[in-house]
CSV table of C-alpha atoms and ligand atoms in Angstrom, one decimal:
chain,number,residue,atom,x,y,z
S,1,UNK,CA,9.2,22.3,-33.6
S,2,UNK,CA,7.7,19.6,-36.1
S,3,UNK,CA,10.7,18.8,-39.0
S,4,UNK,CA,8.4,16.3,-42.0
S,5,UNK,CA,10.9,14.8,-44.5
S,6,UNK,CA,9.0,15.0,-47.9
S,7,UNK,CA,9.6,12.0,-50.2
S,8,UNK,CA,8.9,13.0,-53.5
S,9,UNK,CA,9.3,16.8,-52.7
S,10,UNK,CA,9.1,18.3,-56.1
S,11,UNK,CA,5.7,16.2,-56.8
S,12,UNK,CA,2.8,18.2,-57.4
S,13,UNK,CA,0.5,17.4,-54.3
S,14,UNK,CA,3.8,17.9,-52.2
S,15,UNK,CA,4.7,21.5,-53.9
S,16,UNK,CA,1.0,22.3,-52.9
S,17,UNK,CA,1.7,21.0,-49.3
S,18,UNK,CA,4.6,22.9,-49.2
S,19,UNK,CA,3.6,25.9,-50.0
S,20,UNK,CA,0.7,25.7,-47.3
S,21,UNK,CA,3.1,24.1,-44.8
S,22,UNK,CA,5.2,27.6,-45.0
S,23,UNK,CA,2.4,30.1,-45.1
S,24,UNK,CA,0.2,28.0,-42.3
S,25,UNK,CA,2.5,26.4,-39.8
S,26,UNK,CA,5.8,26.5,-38.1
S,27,UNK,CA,7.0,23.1,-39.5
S,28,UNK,CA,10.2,22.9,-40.5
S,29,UNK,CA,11.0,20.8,-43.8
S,30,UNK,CA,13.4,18.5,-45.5
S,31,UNK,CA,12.4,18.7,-49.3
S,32,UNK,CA,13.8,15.1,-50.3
S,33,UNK,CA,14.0,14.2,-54.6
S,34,UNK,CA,16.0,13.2,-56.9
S,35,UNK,CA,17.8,16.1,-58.9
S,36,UNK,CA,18.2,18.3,-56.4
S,37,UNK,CA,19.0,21.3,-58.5
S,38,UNK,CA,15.3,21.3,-59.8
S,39,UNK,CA,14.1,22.5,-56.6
S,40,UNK,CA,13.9,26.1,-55.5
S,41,UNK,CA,13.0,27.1,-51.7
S,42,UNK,CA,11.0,29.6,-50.5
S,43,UNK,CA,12.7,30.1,-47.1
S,44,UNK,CA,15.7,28.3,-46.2
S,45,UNK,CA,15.6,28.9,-42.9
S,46,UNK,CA,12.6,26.5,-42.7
S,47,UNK,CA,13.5,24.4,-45.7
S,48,UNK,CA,16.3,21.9,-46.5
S,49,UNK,CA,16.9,20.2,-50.1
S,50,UNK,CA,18.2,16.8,-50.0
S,51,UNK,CA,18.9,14.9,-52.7
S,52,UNK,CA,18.2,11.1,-52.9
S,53,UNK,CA,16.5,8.3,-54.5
S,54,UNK,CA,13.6,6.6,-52.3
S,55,UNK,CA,14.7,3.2,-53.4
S,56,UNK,CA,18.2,3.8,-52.0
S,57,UNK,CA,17.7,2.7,-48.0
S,58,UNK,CA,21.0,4.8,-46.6
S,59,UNK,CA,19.7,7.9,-48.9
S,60,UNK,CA,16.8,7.9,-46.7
S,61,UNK,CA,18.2,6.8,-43.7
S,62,UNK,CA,21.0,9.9,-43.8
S,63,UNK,CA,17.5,12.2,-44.8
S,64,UNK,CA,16.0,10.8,-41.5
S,65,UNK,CA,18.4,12.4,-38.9
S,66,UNK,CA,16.3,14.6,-37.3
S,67,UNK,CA,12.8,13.9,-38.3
S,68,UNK,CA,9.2,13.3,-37.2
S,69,UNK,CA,7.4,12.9,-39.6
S,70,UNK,CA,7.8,11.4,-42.9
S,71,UNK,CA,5.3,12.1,-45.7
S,72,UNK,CA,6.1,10.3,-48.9
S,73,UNK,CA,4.4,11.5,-52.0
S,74,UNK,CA,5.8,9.2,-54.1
S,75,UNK,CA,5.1,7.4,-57.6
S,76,UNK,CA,6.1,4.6,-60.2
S,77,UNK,CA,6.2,1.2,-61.0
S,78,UNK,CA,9.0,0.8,-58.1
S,79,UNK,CA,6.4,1.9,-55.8
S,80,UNK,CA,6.5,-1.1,-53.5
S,81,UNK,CA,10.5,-1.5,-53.7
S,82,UNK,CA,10.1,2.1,-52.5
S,83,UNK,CA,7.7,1.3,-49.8
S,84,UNK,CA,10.1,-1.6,-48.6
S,85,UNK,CA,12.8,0.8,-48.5
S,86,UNK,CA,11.1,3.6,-46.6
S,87,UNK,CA,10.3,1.1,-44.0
S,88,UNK,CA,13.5,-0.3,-43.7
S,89,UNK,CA,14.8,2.8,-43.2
S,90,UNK,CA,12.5,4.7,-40.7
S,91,UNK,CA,13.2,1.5,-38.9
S,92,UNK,CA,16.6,2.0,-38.9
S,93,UNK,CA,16.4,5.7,-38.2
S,94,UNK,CA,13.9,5.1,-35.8
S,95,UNK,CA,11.1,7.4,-36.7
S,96,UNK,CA,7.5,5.9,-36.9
S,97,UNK,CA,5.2,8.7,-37.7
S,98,UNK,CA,4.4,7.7,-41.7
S,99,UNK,CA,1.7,9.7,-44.1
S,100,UNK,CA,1.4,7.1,-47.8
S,101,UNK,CA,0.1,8.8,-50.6
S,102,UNK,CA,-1.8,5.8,-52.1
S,103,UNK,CA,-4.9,5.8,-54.7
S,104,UNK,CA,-8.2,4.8,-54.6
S,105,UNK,CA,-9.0,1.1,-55.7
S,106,UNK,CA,-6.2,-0.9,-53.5
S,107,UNK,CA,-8.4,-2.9,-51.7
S,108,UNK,CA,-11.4,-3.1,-54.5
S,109,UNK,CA,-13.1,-0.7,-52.9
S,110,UNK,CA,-14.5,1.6,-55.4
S,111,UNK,CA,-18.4,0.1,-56.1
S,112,UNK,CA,-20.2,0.0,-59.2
S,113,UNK,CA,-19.9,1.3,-62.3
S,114,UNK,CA,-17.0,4.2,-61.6
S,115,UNK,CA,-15.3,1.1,-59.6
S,116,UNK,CA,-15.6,-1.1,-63.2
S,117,UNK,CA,-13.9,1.9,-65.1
S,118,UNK,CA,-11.4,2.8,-62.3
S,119,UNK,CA,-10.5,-1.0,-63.0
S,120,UNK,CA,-10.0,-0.6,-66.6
S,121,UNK,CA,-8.3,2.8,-66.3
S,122,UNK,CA,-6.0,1.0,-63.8
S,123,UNK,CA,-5.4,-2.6,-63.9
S,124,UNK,CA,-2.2,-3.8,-65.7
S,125,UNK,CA,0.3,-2.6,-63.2
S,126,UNK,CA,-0.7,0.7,-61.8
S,127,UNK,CA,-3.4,-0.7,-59.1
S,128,UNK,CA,-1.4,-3.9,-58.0
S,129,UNK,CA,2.1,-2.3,-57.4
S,130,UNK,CA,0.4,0.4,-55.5
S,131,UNK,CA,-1.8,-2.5,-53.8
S,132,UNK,CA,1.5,-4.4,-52.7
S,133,UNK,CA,3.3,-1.2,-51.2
S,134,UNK,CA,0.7,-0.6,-49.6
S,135,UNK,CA,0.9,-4.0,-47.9
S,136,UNK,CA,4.4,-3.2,-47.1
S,137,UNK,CA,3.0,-0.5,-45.3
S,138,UNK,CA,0.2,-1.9,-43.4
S,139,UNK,CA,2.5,-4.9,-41.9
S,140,UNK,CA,5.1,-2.9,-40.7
S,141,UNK,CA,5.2,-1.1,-37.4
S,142,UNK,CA,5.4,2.1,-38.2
S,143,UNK,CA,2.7,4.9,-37.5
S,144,UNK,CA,1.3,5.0,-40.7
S,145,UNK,CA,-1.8,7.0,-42.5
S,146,UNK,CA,-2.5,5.8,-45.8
S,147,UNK,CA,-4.2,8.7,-47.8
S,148,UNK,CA,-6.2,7.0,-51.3
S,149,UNK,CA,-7.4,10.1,-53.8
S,150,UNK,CA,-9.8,9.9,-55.8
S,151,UNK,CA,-9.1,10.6,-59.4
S,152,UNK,CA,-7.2,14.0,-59.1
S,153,UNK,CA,-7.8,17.4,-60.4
S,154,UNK,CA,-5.7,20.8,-60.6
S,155,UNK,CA,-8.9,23.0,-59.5
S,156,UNK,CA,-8.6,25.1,-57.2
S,157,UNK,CA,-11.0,24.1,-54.7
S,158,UNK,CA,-10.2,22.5,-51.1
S,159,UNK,CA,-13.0,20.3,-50.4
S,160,UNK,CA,-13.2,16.7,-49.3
S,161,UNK,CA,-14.3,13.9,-47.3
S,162,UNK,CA,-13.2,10.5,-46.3
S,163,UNK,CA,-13.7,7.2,-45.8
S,164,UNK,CA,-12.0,4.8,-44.1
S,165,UNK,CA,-10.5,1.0,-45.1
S,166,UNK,CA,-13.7,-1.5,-45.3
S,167,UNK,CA,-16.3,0.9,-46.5
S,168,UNK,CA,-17.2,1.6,-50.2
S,169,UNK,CA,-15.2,4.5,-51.6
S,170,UNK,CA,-17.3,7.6,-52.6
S,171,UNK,CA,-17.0,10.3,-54.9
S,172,UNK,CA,-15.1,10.2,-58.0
S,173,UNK,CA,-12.1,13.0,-58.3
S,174,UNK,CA,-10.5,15.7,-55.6
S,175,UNK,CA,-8.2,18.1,-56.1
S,176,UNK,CA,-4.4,18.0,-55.5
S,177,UNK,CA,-5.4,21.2,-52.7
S,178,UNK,CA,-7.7,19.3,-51.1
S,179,UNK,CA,-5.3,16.2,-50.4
S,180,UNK,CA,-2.4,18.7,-49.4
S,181,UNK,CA,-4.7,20.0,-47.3
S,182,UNK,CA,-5.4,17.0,-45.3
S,183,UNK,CA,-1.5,15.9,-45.5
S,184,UNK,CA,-0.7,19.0,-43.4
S,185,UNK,CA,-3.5,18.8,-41.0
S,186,UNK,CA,-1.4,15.1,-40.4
S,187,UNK,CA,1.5,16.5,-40.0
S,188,UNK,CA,0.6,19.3,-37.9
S,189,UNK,CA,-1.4,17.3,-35.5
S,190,UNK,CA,-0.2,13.5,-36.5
S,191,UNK,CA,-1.7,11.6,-33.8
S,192,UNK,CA,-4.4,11.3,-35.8
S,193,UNK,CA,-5.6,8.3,-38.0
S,194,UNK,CA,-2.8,6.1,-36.9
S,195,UNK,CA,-3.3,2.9,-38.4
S,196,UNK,CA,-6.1,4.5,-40.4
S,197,UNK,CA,-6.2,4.0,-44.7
S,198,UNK,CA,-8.6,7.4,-45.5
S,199,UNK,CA,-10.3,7.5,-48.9
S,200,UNK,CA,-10.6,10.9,-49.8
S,201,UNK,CA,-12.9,12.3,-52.4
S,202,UNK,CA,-14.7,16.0,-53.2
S,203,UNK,CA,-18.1,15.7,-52.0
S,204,UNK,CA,-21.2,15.5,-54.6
S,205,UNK,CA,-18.5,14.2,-57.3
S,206,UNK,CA,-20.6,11.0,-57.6
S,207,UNK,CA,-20.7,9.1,-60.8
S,208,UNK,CA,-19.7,6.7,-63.2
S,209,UNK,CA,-16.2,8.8,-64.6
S,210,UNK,CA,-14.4,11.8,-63.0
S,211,UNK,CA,-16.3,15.2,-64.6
S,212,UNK,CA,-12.9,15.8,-66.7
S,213,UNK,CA,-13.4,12.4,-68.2
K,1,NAP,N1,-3.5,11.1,-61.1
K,1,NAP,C1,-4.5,10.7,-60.4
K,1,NAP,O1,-5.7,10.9,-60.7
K,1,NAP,C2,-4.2,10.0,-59.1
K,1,NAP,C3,-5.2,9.5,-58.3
K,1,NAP,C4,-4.9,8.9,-57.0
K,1,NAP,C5,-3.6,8.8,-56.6
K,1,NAP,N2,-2.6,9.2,-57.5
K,1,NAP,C6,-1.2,9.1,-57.0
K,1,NAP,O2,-0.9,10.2,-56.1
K,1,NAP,C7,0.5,10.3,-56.0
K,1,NAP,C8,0.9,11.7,-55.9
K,1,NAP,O3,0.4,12.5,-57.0
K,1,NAP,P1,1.2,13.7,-57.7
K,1,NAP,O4,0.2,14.3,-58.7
K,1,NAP,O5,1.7,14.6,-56.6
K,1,NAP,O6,2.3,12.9,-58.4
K,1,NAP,P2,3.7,13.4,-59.0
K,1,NAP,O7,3.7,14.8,-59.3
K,1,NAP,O8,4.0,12.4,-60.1
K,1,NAP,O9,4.8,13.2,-57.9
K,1,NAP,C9,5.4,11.9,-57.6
K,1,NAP,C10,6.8,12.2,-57.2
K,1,NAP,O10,7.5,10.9,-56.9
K,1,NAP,C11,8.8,11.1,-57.2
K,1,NAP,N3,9.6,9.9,-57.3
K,1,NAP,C12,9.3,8.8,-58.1
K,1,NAP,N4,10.2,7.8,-57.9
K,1,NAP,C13,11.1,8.3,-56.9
K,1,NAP,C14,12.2,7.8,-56.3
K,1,NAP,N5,12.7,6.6,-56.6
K,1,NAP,N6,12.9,8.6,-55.4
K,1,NAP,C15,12.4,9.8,-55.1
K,1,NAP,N7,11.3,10.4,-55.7
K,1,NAP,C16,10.7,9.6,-56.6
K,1,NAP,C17,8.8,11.9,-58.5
K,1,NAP,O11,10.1,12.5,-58.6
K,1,NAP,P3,10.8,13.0,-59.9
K,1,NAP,O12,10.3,14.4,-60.0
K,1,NAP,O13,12.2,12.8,-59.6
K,1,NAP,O14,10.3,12.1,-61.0
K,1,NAP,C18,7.6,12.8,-58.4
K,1,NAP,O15,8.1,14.1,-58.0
K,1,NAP,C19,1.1,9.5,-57.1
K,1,NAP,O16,1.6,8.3,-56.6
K,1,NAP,C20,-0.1,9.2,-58.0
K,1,NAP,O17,0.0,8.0,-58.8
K,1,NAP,C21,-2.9,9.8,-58.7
């Protein structure tokens, strides 16, 4: 049986992943976030509450015992200290299977004029500290999967495609569903996209701004 330690736990993707993870699969989960007391469980005999603070390296590590899979659905200007941290510690632990929630732009990839906006919306902070953790990530050895939204909305649709690091980015929003979606498809079967940064946008959402924009 599959145990995924969820970094970020009480996020909003990650409440939406959890709530498919129980009613879809069989994987067990370790609900990981920082005021633990915020966080009720469905089903405790699937799901553990831990707290802890993703920039804290023996928080993690202790969160690790036991784990597969490690899907961080994290945020903030820390976000590369976090990404050093959650690497230093699945080393330690010795658990390589890693799914990054990133965001669309890291790698200048997001052409023409909804790229120039994305830029403007983004630049300042936001798109290089994201940019740097996920550096962190791609020169380690873990087994990672980098997932990059598009801009993301709270309809409730699941529908998306991807692309992958080195093509142009398309689309221009998905919703928080659709990217839970894929998240537990990775953990459920994780061999898949090792190594792999996925773009992952709604279909037909093509433009120069999201539609809620
Ligand atoms: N908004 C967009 O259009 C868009 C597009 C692409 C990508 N993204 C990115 O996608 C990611 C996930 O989105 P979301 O909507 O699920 O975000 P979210 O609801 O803000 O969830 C992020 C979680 O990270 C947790 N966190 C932050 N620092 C932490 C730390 N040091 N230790 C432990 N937990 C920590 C927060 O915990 P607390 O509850 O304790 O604060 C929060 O629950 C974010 O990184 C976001 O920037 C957003």
């Amino acid at each position: 049986m599959t145990t995924v330690l969820i970094l970020g736990a009480n996020g909003k993707i990650a409440r939406l992943a959890e709530d498919q993870l129980l009613k879809q699969t069989d994987v067990n989960m370790k609900l990981f976030l920082r005021k633990a007391s915020r966080m009720q469980t469905s089903d405790s005999s699937r799901q553990t509450v831990v707290e802890g603070d993703a920039t804290v390296k023996s928080d993690l590590v202790d969160a690790l015992a036991g784990v597969d899979v490690v899907y961080a659905n994290l945020a903030g200007s820390n976000i590369e200290q976090q990404a050093k941290a959650v690497v230093q510690a699945m080393d330690e632990a010795g658990v390589k299977r890693l799914i990054w929630i990133s965001t669309l732009g890291i790698y200048d990839e997001v052409p023409g004029k909804y790229g120039e906006w994305n830029h403007q919306m983004l630049d300042g902070g936001y798109l290089e500290t994201y940019s740097a953790a996920a550096k962190v990530i791609e020169s380690s050895d873990l087994d990672y999967t980098i997932i990059r939204p598009a801009w993301l909305s709270n309809n409730d649709i699941i529908s998306y495609e991807t692309t992958r690091k080195g093509e142009p980015f398309k689309g221009t929003e998905v919703s928080r569903k659709s990217i839970a979606d894929i998240v537990v498809k990775h953990i459920v079967d994780p061999s898949q996209d090792v190594h792999e940064s996925l773009g992952v946008n709604q279909p037909g959402t093509d433009g120069d701004k999201p539609s809620f924009y």
